[in-house]
PDB file of C-alpha atoms in Angstrom:
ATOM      1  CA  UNK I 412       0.000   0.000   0.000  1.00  0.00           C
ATOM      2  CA  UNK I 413       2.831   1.746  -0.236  1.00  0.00           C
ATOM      3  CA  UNK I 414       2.685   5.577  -2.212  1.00  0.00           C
ATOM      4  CA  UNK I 415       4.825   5.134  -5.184  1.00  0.00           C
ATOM      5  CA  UNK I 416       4.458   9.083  -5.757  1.00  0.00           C
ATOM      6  CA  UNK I 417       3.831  10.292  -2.027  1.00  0.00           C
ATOM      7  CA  UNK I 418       3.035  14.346  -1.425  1.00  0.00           C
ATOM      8  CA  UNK I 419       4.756  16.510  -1.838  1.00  0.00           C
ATOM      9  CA  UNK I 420       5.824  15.642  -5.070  1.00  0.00           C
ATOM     10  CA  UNK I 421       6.746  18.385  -7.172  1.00  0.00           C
ATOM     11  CA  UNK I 422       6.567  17.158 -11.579  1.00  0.00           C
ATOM     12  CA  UNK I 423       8.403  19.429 -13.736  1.00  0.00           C
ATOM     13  CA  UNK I 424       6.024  19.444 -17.182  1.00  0.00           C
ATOM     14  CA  UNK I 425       6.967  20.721 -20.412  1.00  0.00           C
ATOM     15  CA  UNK I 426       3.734  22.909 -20.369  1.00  0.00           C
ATOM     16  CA  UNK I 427       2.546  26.088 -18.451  1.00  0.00           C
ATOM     17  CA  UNK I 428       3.726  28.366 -15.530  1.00  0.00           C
ATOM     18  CA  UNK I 429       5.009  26.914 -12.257  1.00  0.00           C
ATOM     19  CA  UNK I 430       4.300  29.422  -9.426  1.00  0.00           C
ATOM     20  CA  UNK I 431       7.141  30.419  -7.492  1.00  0.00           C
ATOM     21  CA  UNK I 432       5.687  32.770  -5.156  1.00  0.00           C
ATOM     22  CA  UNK I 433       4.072  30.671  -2.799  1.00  0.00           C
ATOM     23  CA  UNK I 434       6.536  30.146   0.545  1.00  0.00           C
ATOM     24  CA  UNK I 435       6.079  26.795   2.261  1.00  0.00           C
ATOM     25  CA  UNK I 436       3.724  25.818   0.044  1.00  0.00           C
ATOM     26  CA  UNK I 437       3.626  22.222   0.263  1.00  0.00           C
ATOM     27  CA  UNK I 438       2.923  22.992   4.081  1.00  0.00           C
ATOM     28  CA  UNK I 439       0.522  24.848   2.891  1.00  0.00           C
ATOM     29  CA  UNK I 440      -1.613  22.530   1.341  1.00  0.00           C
ATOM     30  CA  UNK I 441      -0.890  19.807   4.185  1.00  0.00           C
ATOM     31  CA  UNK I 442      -2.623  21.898   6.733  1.00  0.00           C
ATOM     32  CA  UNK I 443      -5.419  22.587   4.205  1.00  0.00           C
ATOM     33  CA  UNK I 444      -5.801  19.121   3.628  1.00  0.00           C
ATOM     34  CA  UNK I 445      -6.073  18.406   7.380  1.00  0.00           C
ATOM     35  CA  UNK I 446      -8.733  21.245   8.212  1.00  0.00           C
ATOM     36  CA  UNK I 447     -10.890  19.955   4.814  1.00  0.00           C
ATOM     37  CA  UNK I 448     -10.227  16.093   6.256  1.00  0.00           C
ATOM     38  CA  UNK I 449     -11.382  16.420   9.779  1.00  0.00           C
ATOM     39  CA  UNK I 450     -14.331  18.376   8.683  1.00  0.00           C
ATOM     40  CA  UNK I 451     -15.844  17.273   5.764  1.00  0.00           C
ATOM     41  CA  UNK I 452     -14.608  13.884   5.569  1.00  0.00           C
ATOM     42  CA  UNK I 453     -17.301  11.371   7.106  1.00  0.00           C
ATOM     43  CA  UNK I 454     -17.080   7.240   7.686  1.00  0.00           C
ATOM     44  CA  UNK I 455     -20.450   5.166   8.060  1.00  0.00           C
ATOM     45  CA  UNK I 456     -20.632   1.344   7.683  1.00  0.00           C
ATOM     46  CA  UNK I 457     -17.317   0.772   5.439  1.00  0.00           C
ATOM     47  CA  UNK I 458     -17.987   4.442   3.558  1.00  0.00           C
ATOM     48  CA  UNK I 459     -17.059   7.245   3.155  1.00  0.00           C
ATOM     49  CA  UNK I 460     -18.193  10.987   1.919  1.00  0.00           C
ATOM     50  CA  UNK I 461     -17.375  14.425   1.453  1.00  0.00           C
ATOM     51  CA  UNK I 462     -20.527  15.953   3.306  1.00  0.00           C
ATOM     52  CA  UNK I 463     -21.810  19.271   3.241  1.00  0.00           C
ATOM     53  CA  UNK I 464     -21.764  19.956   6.940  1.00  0.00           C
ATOM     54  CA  UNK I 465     -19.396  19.761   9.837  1.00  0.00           C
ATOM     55  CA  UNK I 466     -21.986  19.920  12.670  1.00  0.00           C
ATOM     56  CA  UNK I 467     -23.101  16.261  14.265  1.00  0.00           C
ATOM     57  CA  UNK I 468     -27.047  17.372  14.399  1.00  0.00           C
ATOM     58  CA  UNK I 469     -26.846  19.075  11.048  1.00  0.00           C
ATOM     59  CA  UNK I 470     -28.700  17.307   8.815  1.00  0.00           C
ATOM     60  CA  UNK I 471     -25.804  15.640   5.716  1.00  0.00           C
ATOM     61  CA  UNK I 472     -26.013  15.277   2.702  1.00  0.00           C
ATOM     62  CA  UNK I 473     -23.142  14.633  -0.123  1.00  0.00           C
ATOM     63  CA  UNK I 474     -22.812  14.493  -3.720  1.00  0.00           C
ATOM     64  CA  UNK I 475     -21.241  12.967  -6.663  1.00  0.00           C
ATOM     65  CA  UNK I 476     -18.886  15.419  -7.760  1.00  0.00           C
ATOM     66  CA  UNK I 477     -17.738  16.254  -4.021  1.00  0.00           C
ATOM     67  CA  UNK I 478     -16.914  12.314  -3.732  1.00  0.00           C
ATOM     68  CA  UNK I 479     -14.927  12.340  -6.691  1.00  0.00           C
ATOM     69  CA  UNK I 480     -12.986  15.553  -5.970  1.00  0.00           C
ATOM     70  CA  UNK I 481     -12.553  13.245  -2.582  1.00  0.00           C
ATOM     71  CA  UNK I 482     -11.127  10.598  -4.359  1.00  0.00           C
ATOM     72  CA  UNK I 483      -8.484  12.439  -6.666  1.00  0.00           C
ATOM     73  CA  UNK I 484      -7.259  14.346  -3.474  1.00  0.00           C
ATOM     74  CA  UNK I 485      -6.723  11.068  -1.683  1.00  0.00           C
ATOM     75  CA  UNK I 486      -4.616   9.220  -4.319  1.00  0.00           C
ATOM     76  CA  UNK I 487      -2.375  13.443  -4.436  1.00  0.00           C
ATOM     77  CA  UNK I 488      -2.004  13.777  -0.651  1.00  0.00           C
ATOM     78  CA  UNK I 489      -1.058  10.041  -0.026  1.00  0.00           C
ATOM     79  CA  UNK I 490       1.938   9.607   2.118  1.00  0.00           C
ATOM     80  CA  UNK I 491       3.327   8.100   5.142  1.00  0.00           C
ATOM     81  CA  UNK I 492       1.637  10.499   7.551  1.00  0.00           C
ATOM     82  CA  UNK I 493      -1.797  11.054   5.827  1.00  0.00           C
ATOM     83  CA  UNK I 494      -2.173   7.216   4.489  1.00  0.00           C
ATOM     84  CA  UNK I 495      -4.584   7.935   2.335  1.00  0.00           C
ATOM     85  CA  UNK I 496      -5.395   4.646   1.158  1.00  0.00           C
ATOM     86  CA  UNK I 497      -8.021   3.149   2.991  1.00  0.00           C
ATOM     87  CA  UNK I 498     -10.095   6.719   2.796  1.00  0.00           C
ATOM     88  CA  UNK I 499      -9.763   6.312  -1.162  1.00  0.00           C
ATOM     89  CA  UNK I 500     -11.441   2.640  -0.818  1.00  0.00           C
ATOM     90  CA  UNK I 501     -14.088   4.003   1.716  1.00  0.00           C
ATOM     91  CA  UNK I 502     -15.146   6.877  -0.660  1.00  0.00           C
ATOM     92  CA  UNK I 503     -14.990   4.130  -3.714  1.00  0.00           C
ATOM     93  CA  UNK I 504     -17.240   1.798  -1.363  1.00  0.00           C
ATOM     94  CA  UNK I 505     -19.486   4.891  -1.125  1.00  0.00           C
ATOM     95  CA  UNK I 506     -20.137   5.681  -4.726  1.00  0.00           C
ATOM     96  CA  UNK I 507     -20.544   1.757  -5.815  1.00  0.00           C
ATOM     97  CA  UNK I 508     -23.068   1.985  -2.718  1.00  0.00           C
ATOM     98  CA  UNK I 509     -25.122   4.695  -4.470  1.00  0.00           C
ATOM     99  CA  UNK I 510     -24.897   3.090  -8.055  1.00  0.00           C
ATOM    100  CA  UNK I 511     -28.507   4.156 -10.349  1.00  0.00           C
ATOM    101  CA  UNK I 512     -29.557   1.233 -12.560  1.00  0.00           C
ATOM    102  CA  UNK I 513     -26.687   2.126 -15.583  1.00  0.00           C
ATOM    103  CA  UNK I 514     -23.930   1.317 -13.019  1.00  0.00           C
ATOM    104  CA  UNK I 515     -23.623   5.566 -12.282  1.00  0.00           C
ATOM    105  CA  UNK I 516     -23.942   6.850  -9.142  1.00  0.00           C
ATOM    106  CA  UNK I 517     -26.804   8.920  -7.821  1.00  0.00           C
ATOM    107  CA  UNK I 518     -25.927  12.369  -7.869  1.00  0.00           C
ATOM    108  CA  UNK I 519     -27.122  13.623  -4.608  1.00  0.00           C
ATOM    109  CA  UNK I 520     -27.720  11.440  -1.588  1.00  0.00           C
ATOM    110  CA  UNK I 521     -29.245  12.668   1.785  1.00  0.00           C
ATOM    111  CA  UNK I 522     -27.179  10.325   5.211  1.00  0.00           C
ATOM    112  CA  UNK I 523     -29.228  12.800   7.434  1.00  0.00           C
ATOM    113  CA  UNK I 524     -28.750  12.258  11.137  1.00  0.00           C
ATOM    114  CA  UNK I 525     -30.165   9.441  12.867  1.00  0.00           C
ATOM    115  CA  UNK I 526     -32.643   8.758   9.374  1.00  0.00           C
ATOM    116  CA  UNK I 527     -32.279   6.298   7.151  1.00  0.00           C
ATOM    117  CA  UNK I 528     -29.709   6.893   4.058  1.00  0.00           C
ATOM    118  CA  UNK I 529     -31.673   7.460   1.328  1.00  0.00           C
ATOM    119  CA  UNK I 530     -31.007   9.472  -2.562  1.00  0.00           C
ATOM    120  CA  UNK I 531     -33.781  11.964  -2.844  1.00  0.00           C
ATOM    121  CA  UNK I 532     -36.612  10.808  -5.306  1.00  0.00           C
ATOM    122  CA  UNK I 533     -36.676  12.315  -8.199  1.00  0.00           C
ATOM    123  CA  UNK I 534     -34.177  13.363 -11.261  1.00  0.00           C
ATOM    124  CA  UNK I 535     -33.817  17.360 -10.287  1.00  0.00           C
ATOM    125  CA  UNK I 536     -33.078  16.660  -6.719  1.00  0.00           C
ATOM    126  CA  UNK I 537     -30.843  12.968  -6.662  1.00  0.00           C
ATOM    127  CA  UNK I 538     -31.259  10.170  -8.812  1.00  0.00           C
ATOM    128  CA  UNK I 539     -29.412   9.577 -11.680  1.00  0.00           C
ATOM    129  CA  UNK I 540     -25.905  10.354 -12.332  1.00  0.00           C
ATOM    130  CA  UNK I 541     -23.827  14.016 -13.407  1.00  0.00           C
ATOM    131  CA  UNK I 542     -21.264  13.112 -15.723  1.00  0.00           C
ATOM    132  CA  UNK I 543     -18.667  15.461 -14.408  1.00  0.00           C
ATOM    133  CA  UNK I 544     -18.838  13.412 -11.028  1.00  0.00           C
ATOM    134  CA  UNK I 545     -18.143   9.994 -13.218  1.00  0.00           C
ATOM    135  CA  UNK I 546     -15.433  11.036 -14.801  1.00  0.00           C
ATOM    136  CA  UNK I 547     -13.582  12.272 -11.979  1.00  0.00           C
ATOM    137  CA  UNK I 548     -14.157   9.332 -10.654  1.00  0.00           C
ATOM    138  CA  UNK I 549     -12.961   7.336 -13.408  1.00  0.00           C
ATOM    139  CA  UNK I 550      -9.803   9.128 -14.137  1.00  0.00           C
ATOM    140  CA  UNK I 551      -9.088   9.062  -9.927  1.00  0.00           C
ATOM    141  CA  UNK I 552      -9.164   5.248 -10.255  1.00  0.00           C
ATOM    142  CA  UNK I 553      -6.628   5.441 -13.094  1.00  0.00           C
ATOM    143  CA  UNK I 554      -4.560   7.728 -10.922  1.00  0.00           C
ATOM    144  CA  UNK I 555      -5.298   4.755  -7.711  1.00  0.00           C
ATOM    145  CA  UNK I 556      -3.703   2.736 -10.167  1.00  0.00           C
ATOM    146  CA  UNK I 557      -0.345   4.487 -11.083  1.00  0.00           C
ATOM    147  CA  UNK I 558      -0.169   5.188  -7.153  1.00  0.00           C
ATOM    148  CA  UNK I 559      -0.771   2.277  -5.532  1.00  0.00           C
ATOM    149  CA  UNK I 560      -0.210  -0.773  -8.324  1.00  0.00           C
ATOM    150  CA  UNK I 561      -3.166  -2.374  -7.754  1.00  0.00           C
ATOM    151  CA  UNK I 562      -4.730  -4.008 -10.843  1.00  0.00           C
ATOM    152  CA  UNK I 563      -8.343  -3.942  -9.338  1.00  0.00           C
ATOM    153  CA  UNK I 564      -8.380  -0.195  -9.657  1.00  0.00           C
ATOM    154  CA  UNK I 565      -7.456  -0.234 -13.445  1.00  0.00           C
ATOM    155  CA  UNK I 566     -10.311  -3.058 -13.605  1.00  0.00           C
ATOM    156  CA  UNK I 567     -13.081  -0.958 -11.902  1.00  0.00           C
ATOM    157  CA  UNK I 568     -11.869   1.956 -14.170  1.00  0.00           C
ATOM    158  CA  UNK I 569     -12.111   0.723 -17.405  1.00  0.00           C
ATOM    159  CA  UNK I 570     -15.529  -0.641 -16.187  1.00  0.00           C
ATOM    160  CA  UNK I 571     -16.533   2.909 -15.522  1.00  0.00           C
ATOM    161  CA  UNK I 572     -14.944   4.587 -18.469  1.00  0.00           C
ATOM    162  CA  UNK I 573     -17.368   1.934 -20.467  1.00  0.00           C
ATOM    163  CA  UNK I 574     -20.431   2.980 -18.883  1.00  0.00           C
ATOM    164  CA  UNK I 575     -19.753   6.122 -19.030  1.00  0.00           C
ATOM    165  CA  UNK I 576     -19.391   6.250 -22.865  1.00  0.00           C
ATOM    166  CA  UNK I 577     -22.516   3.785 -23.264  1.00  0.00           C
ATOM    167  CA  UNK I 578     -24.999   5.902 -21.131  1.00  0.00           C
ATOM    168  CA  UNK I 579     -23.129   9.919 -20.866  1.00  0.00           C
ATOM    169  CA  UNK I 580     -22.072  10.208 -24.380  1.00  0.00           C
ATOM    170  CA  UNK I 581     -24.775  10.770 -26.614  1.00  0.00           C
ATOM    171  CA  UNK I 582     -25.194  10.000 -30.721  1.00  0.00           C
ATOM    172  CA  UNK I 583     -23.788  13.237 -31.901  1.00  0.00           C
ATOM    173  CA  UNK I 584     -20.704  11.938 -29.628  1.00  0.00           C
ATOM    174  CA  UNK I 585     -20.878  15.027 -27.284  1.00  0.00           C
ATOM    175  CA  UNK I 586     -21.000  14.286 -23.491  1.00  0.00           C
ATOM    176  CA  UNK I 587     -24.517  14.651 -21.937  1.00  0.00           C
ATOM    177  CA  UNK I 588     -24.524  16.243 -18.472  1.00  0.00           C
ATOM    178  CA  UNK I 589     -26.072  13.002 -16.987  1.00  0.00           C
ATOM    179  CA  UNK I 590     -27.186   9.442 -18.353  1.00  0.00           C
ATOM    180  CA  UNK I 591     -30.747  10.688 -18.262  1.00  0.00           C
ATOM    181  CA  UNK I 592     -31.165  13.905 -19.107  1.00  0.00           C
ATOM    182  CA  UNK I 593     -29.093  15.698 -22.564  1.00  0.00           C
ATOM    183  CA  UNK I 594     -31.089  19.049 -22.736  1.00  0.00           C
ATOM    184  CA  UNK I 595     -28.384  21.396 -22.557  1.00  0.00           C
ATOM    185  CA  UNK I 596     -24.858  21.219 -22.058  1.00  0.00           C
ATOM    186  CA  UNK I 597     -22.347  22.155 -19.261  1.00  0.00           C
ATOM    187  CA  UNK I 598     -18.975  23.378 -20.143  1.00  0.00           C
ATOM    188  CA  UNK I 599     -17.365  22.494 -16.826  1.00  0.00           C
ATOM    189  CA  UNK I 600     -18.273  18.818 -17.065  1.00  0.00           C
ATOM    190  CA  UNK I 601     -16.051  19.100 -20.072  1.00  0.00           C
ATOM    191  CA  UNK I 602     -12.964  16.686 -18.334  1.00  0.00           C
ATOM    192  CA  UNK I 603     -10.025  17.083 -21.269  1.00  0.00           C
ATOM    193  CA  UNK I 604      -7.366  15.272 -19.547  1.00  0.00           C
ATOM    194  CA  UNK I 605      -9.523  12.511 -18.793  1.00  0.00           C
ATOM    195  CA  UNK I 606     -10.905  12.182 -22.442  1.00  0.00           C
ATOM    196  CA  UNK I 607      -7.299  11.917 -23.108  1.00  0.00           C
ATOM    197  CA  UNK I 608      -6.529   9.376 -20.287  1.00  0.00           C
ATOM    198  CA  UNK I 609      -9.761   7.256 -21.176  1.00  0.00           C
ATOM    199  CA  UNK I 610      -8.073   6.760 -25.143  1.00  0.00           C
ATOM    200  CA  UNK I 611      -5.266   5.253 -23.407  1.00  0.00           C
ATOM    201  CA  UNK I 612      -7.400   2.533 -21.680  1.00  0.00           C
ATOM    202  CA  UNK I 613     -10.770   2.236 -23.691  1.00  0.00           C
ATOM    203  CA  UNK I 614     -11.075   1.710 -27.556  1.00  0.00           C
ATOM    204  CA  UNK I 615     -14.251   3.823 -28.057  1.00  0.00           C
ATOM    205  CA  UNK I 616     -13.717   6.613 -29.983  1.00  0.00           C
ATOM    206  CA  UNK I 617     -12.618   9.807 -27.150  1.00  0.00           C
ATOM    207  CA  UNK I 618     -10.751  11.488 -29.212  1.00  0.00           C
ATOM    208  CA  UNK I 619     -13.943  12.996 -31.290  1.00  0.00           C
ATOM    209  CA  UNK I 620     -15.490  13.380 -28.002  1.00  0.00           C
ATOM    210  CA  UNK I 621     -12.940  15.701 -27.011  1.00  0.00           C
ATOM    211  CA  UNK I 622     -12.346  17.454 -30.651  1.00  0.00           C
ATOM    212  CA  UNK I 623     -16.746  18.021 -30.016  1.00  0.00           C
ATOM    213  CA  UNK I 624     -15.869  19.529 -26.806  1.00  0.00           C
ATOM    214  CA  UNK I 625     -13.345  21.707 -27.722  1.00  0.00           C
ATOM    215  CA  UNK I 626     -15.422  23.258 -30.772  1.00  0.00           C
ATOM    216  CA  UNK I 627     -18.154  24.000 -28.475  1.00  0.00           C
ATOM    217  CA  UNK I 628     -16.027  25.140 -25.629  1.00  0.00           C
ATOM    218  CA  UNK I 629     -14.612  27.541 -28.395  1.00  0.00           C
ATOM    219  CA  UNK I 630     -17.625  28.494 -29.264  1.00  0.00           C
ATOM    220  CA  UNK I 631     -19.012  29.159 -26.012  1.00  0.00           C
ATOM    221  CA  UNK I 632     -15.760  31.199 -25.169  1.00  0.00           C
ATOM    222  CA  UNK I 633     -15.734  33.387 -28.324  1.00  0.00           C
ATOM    223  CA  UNK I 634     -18.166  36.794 -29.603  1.00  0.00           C
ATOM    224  CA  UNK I 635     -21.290  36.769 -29.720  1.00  0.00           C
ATOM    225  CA  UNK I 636     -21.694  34.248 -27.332  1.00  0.00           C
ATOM    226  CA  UNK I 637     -19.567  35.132 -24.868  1.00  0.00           C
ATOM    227  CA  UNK I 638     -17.704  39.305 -25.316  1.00  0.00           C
ATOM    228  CA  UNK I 639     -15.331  38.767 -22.174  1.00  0.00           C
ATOM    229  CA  UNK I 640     -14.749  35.772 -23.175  1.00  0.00           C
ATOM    230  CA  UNK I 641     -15.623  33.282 -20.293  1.00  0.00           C
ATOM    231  CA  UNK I 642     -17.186  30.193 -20.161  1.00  0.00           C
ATOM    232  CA  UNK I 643     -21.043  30.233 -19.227  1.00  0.00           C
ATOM    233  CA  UNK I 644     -22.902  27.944 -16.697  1.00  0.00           C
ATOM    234  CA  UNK I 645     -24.719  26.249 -19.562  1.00  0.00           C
ATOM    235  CA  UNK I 646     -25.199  26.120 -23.023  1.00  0.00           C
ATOM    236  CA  UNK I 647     -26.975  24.787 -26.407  1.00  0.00           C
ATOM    237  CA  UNK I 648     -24.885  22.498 -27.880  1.00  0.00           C
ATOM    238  CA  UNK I 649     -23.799  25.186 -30.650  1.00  0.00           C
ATOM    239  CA  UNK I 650     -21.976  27.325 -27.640  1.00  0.00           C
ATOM    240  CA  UNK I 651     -24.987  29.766 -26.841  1.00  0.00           C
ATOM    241  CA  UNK I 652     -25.354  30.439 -23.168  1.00  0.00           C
ATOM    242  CA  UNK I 653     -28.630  29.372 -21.440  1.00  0.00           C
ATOM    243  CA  UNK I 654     -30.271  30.451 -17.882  1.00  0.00           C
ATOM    244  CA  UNK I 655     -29.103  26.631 -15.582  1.00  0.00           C
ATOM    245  CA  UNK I 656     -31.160  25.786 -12.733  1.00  0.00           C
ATOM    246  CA  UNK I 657     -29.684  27.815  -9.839  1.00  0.00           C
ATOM    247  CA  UNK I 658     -28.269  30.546 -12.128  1.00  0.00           C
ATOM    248  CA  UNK I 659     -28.214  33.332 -14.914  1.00  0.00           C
ATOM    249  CA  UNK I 660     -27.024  33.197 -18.285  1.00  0.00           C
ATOM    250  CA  UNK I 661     -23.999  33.711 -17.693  1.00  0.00           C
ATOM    251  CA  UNK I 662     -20.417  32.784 -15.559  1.00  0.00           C
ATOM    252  CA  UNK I 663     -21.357  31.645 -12.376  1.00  0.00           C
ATOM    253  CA  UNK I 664     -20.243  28.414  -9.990  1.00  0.00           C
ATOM    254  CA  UNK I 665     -20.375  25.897 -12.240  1.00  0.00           C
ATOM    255  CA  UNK I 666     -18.322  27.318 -15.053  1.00  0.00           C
ATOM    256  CA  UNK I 667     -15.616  28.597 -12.318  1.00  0.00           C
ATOM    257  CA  UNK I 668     -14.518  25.047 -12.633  1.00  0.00           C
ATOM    258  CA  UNK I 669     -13.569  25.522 -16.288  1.00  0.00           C
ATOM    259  CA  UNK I 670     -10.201  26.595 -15.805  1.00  0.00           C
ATOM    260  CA  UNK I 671      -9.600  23.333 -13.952  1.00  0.00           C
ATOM    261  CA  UNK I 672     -10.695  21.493 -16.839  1.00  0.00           C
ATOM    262  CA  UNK I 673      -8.564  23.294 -19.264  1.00  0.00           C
ATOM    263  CA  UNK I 674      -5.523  23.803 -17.204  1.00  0.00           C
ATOM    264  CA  UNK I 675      -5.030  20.473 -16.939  1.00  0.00           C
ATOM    265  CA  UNK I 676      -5.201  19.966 -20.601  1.00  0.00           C
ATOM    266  CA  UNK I 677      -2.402  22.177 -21.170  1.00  0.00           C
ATOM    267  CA  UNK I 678      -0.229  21.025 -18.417  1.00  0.00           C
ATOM    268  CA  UNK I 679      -0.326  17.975 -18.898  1.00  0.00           C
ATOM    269  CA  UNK I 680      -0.417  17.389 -22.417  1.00  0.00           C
ATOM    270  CA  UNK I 681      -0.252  20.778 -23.802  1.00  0.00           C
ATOM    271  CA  UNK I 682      -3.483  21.033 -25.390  1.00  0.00           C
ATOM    272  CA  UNK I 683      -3.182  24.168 -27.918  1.00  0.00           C
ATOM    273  CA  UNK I 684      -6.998  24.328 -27.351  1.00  0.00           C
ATOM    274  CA  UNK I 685      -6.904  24.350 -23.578  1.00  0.00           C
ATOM    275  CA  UNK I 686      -4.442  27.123 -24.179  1.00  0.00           C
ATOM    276  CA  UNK I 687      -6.241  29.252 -26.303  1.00  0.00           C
ATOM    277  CA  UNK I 688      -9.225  29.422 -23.636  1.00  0.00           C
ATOM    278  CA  UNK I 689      -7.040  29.882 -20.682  1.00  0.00           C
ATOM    279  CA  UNK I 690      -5.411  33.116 -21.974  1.00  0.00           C
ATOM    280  CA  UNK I 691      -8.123  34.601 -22.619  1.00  0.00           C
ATOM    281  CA  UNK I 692      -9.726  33.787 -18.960  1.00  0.00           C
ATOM    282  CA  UNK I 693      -6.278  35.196 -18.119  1.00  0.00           C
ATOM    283  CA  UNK I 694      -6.266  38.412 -19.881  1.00  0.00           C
ATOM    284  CA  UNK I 695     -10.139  38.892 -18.644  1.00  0.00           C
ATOM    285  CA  UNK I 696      -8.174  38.436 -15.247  1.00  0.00           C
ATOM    286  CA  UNK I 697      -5.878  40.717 -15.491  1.00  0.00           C
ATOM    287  CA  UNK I 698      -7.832  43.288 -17.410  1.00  0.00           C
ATOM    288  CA  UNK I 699      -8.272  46.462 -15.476  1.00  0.00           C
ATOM    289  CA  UNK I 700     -11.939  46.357 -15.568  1.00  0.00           C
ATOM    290  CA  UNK I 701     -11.879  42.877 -13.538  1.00  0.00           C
TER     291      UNK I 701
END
């Protein structure tokens, strides 16, 4: 169970801007890690979640994406002190635990406090899956398995990766923002560097999945859609920006998470697209009327 790539570890890649101005910092994030551990980070009968509140009488609930984020930050901050292991398998226990009937897992799911664990009943508000969640989840197993060696995480992977292109990838090969619902798109779901990872273990065709996210990431990013240039919440699958269900139009919490996405796909495997967009969230950054 040993780390093969314990934290810190600091990767030189051929691709972006490694900050220098950051004393101490993996310190830094250990302390960060501890705080978000001890209070977010919840065990019940062999599981594990990243729930929404600290308190022991507030009522808790978790979601998809938060378990996944939970899962790629437990195969980074592995190491002899933190031994991260056994929280990955607990949070992996947790989203097989919460599985719809394509093999996804329920998006929301209420633990509560001394009520039954349930996943709220209907599609708005729990059931069914959120793509963005299973493919963080997919490409943390893949990660589970360059960190720790073992095979059964490449197995469960690939498994996922499957589903996910059977039931979250529609006909026009564009990703759908969950297995049961395709009426809009969401451009932070768009997960380059995993498209790119799944290729590597999966023989469905990922690479036009990503070339159809890129033109409509472009699209979305670019006059008329979008004049400063950042990504929206939502949008048609031609780019234009529509109202999502807790927001406006326009750049909100959802696409926040673009630059993730994209800066990624530039570090990693220096993506001309990803760079293209992240410039120009750059420039809108820096521009004086930010």
């Amino acid at each position: 169970s040993t780390a093969r790539y314990p934290f810190p570890r600091s990767m030189p890649y051929p691709y972006g801007i490694a900050s220098t101005r950051v004393p101490d910092a993996a310190n830094k994030v250990q302390r960060q890690f501890h705080l978000w551990d001890s209070a977010l980070f919840q065990e019940r009968d062999g599981q594990a979640a990243i729930t929404r509140s600290s308190s022991p009488t507030s009522p808790r609930s978790f979601v998809s994406s938060e378990l996944a984020y939970g899962m790629l930050i437990m195969v980074y901050m592995d190491n002899q002190e933190n031994d991260t292991r056994g929280k990955f398998d607990k949070l992996l226990a947790s989203y097989d635990h919460w599985l719809d009937s394509n093999g996804l897992m329920n998006w929301w799911v209420e633990w509560g406090v001394n009520t039954p664990t349930r996943v709220l009943p209907d599609t708005i508000n729990g059931r069914f899956a959120a793509t963005d969640a299973d493919m963080d989840a997919a490409m943390a197993l893949l990660l589970a398995y360059k960190q720790w060696g073992d095979n059964r995480y490449l197995v469960r992977a690939k498994d996922l990766i499957g589903r996910i292109w059977k039931y979250e990838v529609d006909s026009a090969k564009t990703l759908k923002p969950g297995d049961d619902w395709n009426p809009y798109k969401n451009p932070s779901y768009l997960n380059f560097a995993a498209l790119r990872l799944f290729a590597e273990v999966d023989t469905n065709d990922w690479k036009t999945v990503a070339d159809n996210s890129w033109r409509m990431l472009r699209a979305n990013t670019s006059p008329p859609h979008s004049v400063s240039r950042l990504p929206s919440d939502w949008c048609a699958p031609d780019g234009t920006p529509v109202a999502g269900k807790r927001n406006g139009v326009g750049f909100n919490y959802d696409a926040i998470r673009v630059p993730l996405r994209t800066g990624l796909a530039w570090s990693w495997f220096g993506d001309t697209a990803a760079h293209g967009v992240d410039s120009n969230i750059a420039a809108f950054a820096l521009s004086p009327s930010y």
